[in-house]
PDB file of C-alpha atoms in Angstrom:
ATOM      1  CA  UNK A 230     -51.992 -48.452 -18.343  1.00  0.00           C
ATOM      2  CA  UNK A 231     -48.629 -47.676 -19.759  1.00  0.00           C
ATOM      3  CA  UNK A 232     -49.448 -47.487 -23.564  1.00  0.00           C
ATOM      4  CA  UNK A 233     -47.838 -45.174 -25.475  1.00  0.00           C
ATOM      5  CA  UNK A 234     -50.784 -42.943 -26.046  1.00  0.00           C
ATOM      6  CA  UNK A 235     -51.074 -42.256 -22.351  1.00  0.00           C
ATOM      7  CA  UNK A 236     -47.825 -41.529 -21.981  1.00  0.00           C
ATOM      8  CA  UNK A 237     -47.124 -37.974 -21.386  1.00  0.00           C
ATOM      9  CA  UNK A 238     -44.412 -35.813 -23.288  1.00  0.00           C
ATOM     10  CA  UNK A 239     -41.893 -34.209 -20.852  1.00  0.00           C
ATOM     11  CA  UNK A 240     -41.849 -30.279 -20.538  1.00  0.00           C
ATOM     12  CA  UNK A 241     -40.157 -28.423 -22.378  1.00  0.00           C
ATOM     13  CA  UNK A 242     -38.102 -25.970 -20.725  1.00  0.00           C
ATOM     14  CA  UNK A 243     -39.134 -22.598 -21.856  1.00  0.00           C
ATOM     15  CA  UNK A 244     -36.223 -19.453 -21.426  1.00  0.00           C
ATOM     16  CA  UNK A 245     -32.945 -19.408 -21.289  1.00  0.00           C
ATOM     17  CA  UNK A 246     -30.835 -21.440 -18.782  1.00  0.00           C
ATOM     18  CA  UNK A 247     -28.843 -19.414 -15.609  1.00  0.00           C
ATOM     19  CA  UNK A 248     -25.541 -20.405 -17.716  1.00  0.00           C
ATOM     20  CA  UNK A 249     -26.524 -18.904 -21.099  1.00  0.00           C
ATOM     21  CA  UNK A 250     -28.147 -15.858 -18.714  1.00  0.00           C
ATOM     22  CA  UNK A 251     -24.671 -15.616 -16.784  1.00  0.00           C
ATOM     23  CA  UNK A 252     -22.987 -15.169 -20.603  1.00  0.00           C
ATOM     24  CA  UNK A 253     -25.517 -12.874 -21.745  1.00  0.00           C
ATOM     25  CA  UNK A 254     -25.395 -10.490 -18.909  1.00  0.00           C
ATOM     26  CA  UNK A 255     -21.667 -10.677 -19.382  1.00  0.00           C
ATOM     27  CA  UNK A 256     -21.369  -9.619 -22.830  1.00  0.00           C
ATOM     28  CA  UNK A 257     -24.024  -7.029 -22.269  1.00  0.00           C
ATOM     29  CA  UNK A 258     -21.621  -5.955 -19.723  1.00  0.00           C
ATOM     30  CA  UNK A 259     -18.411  -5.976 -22.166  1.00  0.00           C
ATOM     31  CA  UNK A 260     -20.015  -4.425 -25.005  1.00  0.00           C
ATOM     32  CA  UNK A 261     -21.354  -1.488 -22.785  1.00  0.00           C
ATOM     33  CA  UNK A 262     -17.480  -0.994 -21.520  1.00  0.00           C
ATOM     34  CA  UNK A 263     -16.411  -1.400 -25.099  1.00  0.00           C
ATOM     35  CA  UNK A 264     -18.455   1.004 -26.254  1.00  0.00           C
ATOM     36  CA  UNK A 265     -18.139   3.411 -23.211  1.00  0.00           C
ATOM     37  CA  UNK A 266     -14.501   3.246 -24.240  1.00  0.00           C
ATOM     38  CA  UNK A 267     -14.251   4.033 -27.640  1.00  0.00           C
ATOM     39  CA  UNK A 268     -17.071   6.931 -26.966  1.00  0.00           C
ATOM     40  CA  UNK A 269     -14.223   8.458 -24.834  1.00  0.00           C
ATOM     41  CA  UNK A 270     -11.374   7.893 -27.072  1.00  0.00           C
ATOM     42  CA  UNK A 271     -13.320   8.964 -29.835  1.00  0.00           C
ATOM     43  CA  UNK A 272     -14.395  12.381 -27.644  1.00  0.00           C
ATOM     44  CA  UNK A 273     -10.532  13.268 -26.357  1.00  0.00           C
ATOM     45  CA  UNK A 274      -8.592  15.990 -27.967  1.00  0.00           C
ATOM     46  CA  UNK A 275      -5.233  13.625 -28.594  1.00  0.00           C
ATOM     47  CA  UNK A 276      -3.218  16.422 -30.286  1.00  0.00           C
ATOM     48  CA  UNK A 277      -3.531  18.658 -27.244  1.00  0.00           C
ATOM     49  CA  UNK A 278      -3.087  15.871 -24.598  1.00  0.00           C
ATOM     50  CA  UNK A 279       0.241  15.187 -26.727  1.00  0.00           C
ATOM     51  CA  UNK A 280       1.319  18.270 -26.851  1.00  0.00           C
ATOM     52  CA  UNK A 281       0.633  18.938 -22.601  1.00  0.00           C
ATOM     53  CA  UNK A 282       2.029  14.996 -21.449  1.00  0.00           C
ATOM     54  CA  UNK A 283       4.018  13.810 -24.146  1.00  0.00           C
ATOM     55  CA  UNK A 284       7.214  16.184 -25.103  1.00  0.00           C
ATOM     56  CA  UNK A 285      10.040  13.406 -26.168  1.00  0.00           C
ATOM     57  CA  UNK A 286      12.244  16.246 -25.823  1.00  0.00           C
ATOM     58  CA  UNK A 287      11.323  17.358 -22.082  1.00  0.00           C
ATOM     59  CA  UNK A 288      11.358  13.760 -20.796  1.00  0.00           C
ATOM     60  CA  UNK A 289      14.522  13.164 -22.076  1.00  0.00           C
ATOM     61  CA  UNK A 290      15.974  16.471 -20.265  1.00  0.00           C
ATOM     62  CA  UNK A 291      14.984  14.375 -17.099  1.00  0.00           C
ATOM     63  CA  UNK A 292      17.330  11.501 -17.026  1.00  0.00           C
ATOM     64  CA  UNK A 293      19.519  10.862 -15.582  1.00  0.00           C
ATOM     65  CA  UNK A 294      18.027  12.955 -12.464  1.00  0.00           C
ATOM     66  CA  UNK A 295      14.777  11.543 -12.586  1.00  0.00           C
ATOM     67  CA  UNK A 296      16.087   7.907 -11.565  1.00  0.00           C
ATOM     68  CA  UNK A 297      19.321   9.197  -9.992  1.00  0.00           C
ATOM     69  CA  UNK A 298      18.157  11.647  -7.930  1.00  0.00           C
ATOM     70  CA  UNK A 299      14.201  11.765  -7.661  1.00  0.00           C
ATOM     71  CA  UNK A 300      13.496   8.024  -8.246  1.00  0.00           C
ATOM     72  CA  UNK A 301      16.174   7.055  -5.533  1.00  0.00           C
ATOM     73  CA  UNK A 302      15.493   9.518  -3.042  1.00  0.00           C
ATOM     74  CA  UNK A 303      11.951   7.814  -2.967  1.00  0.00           C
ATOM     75  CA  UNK A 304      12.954   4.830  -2.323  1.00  0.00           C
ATOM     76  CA  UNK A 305      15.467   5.540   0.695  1.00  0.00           C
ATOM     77  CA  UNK A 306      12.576   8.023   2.101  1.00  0.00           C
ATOM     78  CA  UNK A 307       9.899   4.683   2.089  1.00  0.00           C
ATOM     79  CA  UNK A 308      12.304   2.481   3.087  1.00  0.00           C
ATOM     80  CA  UNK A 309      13.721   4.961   6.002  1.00  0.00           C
ATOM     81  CA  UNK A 310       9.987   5.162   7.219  1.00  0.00           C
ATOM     82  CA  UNK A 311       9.104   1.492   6.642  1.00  0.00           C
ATOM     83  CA  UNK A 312      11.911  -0.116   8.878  1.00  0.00           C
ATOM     84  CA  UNK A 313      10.964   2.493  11.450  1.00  0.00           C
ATOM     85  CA  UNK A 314       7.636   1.831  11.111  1.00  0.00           C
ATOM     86  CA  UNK A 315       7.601  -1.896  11.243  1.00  0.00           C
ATOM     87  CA  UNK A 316      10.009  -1.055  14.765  1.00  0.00           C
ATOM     88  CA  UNK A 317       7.523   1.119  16.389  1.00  0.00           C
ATOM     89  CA  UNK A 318       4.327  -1.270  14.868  1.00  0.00           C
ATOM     90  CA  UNK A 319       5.944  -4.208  16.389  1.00  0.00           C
ATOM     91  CA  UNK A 320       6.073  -2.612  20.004  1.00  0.00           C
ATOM     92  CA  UNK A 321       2.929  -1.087  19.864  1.00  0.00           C
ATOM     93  CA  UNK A 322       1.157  -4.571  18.744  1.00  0.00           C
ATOM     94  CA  UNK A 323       2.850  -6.572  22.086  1.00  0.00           C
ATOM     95  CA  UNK A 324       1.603  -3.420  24.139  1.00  0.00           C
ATOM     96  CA  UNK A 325      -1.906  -3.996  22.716  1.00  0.00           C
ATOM     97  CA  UNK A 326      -1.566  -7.780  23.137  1.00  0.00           C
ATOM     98  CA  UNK A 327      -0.082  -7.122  26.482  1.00  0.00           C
ATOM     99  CA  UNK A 328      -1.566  -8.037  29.833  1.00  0.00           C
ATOM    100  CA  UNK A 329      -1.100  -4.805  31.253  1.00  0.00           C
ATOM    101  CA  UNK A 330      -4.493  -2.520  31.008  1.00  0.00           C
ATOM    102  CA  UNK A 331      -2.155   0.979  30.938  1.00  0.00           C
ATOM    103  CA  UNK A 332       0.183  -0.330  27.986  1.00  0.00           C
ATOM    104  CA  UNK A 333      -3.647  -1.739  26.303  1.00  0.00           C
ATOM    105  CA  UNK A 334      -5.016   1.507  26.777  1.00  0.00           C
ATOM    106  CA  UNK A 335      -1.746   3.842  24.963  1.00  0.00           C
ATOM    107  CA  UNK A 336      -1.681   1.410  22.361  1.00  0.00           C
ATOM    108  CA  UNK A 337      -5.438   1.660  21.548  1.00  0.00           C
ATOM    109  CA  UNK A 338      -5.399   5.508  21.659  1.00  0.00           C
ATOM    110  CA  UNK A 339      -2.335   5.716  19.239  1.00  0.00           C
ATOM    111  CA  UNK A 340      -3.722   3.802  16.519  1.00  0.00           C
ATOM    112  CA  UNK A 341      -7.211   5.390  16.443  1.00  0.00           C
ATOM    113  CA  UNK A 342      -5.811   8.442  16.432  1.00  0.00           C
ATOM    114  CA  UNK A 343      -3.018   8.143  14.078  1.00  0.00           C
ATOM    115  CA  UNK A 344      -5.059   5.744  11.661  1.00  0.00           C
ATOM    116  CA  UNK A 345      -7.737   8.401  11.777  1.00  0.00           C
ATOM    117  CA  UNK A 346      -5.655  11.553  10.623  1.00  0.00           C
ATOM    118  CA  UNK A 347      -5.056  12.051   7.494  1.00  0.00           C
ATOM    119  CA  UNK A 348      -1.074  11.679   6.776  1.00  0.00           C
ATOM    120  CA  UNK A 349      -0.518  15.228   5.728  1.00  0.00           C
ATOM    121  CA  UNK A 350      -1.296  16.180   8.972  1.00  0.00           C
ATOM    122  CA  UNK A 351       1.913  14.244  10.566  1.00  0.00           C
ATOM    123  CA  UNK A 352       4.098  15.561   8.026  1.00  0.00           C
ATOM    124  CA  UNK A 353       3.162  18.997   9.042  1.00  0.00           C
ATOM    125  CA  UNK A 354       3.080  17.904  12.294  1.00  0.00           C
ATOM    126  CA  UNK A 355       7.035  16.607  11.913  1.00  0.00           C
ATOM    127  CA  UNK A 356       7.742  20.296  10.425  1.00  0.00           C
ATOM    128  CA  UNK A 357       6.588  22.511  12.556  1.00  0.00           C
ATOM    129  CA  UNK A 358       5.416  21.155  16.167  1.00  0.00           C
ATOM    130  CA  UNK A 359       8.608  19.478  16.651  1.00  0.00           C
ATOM    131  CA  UNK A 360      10.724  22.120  16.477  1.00  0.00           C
ATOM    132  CA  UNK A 361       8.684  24.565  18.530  1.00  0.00           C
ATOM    133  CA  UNK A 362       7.895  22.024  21.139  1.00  0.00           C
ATOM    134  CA  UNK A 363      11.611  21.651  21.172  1.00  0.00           C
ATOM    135  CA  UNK A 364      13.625  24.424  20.740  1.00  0.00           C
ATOM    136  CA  UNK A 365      16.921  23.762  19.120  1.00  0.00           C
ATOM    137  CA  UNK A 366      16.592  20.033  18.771  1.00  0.00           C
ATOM    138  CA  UNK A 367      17.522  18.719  15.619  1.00  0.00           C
ATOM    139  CA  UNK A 368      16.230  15.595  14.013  1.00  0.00           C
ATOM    140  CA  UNK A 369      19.398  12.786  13.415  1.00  0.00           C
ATOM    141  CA  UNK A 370      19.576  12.854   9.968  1.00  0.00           C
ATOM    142  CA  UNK A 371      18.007  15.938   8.319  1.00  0.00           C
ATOM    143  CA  UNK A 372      15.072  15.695   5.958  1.00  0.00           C
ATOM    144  CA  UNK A 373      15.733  11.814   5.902  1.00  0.00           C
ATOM    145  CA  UNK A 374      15.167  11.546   9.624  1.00  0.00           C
ATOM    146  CA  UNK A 375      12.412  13.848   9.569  1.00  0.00           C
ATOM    147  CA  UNK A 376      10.657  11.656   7.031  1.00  0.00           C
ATOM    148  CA  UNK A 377      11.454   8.238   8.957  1.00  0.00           C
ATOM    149  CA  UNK A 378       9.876   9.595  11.782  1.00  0.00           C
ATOM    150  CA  UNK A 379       6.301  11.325   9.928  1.00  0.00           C
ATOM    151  CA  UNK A 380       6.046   7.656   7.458  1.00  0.00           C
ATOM    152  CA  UNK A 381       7.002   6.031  10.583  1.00  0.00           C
ATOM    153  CA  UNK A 382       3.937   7.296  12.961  1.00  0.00           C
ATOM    154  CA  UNK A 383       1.428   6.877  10.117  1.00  0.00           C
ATOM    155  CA  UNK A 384       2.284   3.617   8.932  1.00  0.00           C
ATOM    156  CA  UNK A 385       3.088   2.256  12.369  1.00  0.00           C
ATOM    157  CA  UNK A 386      -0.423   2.737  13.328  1.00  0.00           C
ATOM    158  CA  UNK A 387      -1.778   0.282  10.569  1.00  0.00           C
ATOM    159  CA  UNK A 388       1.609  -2.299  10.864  1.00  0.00           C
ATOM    160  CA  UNK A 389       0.764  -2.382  14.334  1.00  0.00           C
ATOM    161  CA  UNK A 390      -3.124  -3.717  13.780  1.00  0.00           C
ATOM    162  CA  UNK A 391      -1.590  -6.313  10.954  1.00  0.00           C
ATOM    163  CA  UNK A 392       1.155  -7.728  13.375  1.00  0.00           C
ATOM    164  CA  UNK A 393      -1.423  -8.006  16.093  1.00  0.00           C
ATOM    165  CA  UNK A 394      -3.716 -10.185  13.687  1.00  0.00           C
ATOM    166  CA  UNK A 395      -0.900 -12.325  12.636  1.00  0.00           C
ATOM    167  CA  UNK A 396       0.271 -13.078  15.958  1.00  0.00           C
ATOM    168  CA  UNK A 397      -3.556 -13.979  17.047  1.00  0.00           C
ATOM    169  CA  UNK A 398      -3.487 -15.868  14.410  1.00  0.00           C
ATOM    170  CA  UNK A 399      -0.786 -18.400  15.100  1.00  0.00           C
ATOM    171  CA  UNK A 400      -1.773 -21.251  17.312  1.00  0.00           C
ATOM    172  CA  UNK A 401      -2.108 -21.075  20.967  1.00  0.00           C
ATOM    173  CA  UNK A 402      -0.230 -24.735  20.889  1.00  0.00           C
ATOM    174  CA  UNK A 403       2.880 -22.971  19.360  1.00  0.00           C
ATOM    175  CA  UNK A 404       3.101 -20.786  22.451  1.00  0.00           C
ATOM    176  CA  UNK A 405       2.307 -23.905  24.820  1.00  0.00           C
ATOM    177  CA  UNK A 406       4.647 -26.323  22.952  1.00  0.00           C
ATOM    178  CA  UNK A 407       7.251 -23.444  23.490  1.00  0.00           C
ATOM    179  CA  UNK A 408       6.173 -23.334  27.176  1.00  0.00           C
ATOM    180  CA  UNK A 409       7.036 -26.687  28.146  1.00  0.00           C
ATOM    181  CA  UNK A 410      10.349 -26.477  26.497  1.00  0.00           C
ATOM    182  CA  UNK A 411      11.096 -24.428  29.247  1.00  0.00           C
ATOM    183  CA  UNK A 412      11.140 -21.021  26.998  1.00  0.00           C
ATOM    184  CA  UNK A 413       9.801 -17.665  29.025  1.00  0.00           C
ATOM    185  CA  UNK A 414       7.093 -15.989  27.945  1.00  0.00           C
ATOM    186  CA  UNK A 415       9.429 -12.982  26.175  1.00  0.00           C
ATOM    187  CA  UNK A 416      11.520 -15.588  24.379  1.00  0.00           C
ATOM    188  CA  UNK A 417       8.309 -17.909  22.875  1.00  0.00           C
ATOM    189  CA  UNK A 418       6.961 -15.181  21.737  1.00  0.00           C
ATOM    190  CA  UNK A 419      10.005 -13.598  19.908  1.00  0.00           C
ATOM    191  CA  UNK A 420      11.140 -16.997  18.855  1.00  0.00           C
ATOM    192  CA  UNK A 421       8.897 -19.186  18.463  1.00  0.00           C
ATOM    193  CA  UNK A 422       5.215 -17.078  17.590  1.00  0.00           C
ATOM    194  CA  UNK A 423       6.443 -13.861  15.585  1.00  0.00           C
ATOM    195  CA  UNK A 424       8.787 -15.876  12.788  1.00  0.00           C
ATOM    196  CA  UNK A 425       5.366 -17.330  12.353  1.00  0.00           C
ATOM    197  CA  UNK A 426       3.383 -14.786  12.918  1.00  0.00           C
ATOM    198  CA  UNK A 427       5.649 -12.813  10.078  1.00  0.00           C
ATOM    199  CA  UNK A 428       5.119 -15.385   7.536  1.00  0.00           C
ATOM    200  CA  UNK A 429       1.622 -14.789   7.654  1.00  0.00           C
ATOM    201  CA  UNK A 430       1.621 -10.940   7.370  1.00  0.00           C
ATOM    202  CA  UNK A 431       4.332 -10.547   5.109  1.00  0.00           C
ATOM    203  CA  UNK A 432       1.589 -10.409   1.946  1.00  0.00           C
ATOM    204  CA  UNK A 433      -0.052  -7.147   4.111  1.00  0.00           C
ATOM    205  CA  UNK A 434       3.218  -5.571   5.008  1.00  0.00           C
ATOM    206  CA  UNK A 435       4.252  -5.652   1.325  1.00  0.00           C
ATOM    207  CA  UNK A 436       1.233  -3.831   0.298  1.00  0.00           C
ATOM    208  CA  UNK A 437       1.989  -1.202   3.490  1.00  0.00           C
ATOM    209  CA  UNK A 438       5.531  -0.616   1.467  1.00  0.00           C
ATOM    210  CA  UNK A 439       3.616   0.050  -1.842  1.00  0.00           C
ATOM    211  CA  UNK A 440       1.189   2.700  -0.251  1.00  0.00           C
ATOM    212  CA  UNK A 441       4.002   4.292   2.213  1.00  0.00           C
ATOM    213  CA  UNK A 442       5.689   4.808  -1.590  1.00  0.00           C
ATOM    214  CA  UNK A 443       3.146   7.067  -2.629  1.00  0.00           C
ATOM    215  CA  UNK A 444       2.869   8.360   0.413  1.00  0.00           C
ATOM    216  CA  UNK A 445       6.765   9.845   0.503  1.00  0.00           C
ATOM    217  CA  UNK A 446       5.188  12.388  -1.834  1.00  0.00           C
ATOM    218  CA  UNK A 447       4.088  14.418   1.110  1.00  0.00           C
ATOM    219  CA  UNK A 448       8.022  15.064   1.785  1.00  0.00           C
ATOM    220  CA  UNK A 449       7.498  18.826   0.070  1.00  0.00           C
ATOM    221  CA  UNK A 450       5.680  19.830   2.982  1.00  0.00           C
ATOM    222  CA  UNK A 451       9.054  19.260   5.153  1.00  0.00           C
ATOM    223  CA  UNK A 452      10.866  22.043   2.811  1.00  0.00           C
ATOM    224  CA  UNK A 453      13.425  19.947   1.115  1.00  0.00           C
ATOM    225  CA  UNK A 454      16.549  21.126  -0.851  1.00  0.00           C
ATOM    226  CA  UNK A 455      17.316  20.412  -4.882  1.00  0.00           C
ATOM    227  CA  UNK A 456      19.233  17.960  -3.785  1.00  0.00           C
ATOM    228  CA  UNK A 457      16.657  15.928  -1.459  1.00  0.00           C
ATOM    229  CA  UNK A 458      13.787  16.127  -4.052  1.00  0.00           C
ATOM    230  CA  UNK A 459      11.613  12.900  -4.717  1.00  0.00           C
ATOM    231  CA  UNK A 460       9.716  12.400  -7.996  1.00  0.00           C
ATOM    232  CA  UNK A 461       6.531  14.239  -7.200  1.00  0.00           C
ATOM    233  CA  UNK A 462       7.941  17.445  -6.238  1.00  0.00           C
ATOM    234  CA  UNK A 463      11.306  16.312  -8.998  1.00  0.00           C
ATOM    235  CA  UNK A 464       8.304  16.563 -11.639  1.00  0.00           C
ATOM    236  CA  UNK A 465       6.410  19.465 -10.457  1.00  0.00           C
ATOM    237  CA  UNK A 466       9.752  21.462 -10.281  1.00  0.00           C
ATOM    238  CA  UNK A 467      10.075  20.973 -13.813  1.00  0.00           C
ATOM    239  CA  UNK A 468       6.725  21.208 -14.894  1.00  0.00           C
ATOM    240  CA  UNK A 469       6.474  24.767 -13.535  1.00  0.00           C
ATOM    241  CA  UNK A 470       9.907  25.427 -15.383  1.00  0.00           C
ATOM    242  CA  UNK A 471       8.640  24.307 -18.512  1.00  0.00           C
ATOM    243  CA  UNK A 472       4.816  25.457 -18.703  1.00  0.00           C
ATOM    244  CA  UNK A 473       4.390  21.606 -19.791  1.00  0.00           C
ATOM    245  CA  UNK A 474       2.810  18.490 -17.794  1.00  0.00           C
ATOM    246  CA  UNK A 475       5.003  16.000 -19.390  1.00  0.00           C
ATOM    247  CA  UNK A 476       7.533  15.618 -16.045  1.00  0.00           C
ATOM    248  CA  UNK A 477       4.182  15.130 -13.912  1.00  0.00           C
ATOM    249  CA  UNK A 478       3.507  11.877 -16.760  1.00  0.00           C
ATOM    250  CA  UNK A 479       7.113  10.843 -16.603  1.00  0.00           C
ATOM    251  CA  UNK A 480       7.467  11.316 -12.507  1.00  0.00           C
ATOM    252  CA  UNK A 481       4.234   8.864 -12.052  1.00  0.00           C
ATOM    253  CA  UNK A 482       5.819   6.696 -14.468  1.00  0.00           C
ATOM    254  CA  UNK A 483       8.251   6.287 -12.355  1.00  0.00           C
ATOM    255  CA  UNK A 484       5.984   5.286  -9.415  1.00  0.00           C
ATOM    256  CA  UNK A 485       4.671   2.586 -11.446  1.00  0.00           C
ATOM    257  CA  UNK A 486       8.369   1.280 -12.130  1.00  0.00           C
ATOM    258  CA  UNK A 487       8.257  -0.130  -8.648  1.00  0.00           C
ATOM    259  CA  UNK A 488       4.252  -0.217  -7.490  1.00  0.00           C
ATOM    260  CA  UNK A 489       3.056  -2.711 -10.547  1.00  0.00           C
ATOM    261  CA  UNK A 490       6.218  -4.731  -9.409  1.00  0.00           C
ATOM    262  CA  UNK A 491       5.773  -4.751  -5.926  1.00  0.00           C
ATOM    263  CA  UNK A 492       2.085  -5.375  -6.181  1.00  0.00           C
ATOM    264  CA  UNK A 493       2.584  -8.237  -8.299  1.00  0.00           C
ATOM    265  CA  UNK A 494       4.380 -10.270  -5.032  1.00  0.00           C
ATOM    266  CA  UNK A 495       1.849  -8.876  -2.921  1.00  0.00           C
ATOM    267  CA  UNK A 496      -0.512 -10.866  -5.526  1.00  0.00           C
ATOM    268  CA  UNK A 497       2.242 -13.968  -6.029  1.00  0.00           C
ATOM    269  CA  UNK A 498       2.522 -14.253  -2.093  1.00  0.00           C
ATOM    270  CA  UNK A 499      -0.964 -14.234  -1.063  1.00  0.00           C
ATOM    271  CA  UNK A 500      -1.987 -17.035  -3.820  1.00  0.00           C
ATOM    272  CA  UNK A 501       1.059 -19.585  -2.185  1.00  0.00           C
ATOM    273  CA  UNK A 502      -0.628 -18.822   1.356  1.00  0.00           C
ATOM    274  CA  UNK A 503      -3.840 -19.434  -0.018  1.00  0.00           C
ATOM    275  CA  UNK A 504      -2.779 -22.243  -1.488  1.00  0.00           C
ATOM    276  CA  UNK A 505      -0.583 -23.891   1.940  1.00  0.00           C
ATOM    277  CA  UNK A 506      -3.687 -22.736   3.670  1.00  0.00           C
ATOM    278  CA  UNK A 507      -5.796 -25.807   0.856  1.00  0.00           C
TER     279      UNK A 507
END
């Protein structure tokens, strides 16, 4: 029968839904950050953090040095130990790609072991093993060269892994298609795969140049003159001169100058390959 009194009422749904529990678990969430937030600003001493990180008056005796001198000595130390770097990555990835089990094996062993010390370690390394190993042998280009070479073996190490996976990840028919075009082995693969290859790891190698950046820091360890300062020690200098913090503040202000920047493509270029990858 299919009268209405023995027809049965639906269910009602008792609870809330997984979309209304998704929203509440989020705002529980944001009001336990908000809250966790304003406990802390509310706990800080501001005048004293002011007084120790915020002198107007010392930051201003930085400039022009700190961009001049500090800030741009950074950026020629990274870049120095970037472009050798990405040389000695590149060589070490066709050695581990390479058919040969010897030039397999000394590829493998350098990038465990220089991905597995700590980068410190190099740059002391670069300092002081160098020069007693070699007596009398200079390093071309001072504390410049001497920095190439220490960024250069720790960075090289991780470049090399990234330029492996981009090459491995180009199609095989790219290197066959090259093939019967009558190129040699050598030239497909430096024509034809790497361009390719390099389109694909440029997002990685960007993000390499942000963290060799921070890593040019370690240059004190080398002994460097007034003159050859970068920001961290730039900062520290004149925090010890002053008894105040503020040149540490300003100094990693100016690493964020060009990290958030750089960072940003890193972001910008791996959404387009996501997106030519859809």
């Amino acid at each position: 029968m299919t009268g209405p009194e023995h027809t049965k009422a639906a269910p009602r749904r008792k609870g809330l839904t997984r979309r209304q529990k998704r929203g509440l678990s989020r705002g529980v969430q944001y009001a336990v950050f908000t809250a966790a937030v304003i406990a802390l600003a509310a706990g800080a001493d501001w005048g004293r953090l002011r007084n120790q990180f915020a002198q107007a008056d010392i930051a201003r005796q930085m400039f022009p040095d700190v961009i001049t001198l500090a800030l741009k000595n950074t950026v020629l130390y990274t870049l120095s130990g970037f472009v050798f770097g990405l040389v000695l990555g590149m060589v070490i990835a066709l050695m581990r790609l390479s058919s040969v089990g010897p030039y397999r094996w000394l590829a493998s062993v350098y990038i465990e072991v220089f991905r597995g010390l700590p980068a410190l370690l190099i740059f002391i390394f670069v300092g002081v093993a160098v020069p007693l190993a070699f007596p009398g042998t200079e390093i071309p280009g001072g504390t410049y060269g001497k920095v190439a070479l220490a960024l250069g073996l720790v960075s090289a190490a991780y470049m090399a892994e990234t330029i492996r996976a981009g090459i491995q990840a180009v199609p095989k028919g790219q290197m066959e298609a090259a093939r019967s075009l009558g190129f040699t082995p050598t030239r497909a693969m430096v024509s034809v795969v790497v361009p390719q290859a390099f389109r694909i790891i440029l997002p990685p190698l960007t993000n390499e140049l942000v963290l060799l950046f921070k890593d040019s820091s370690l240059v004190l360890f080398l002994g460097v003159t007034l003159e050859e300062r970068e920001l961290s020690k730039f900062g520290r200098d004149l925090a010890s001169q002053t008894a105040n913090s503020t040149p540490i503040l300003v100094a990693g202000l100016c690493y964020l100058l060009v990290t958030i920047p750089l960072s940003l493509v890193v972001r910008r270029m791996e959404s387009k390959a996501q997106e030519a990858v859809r």
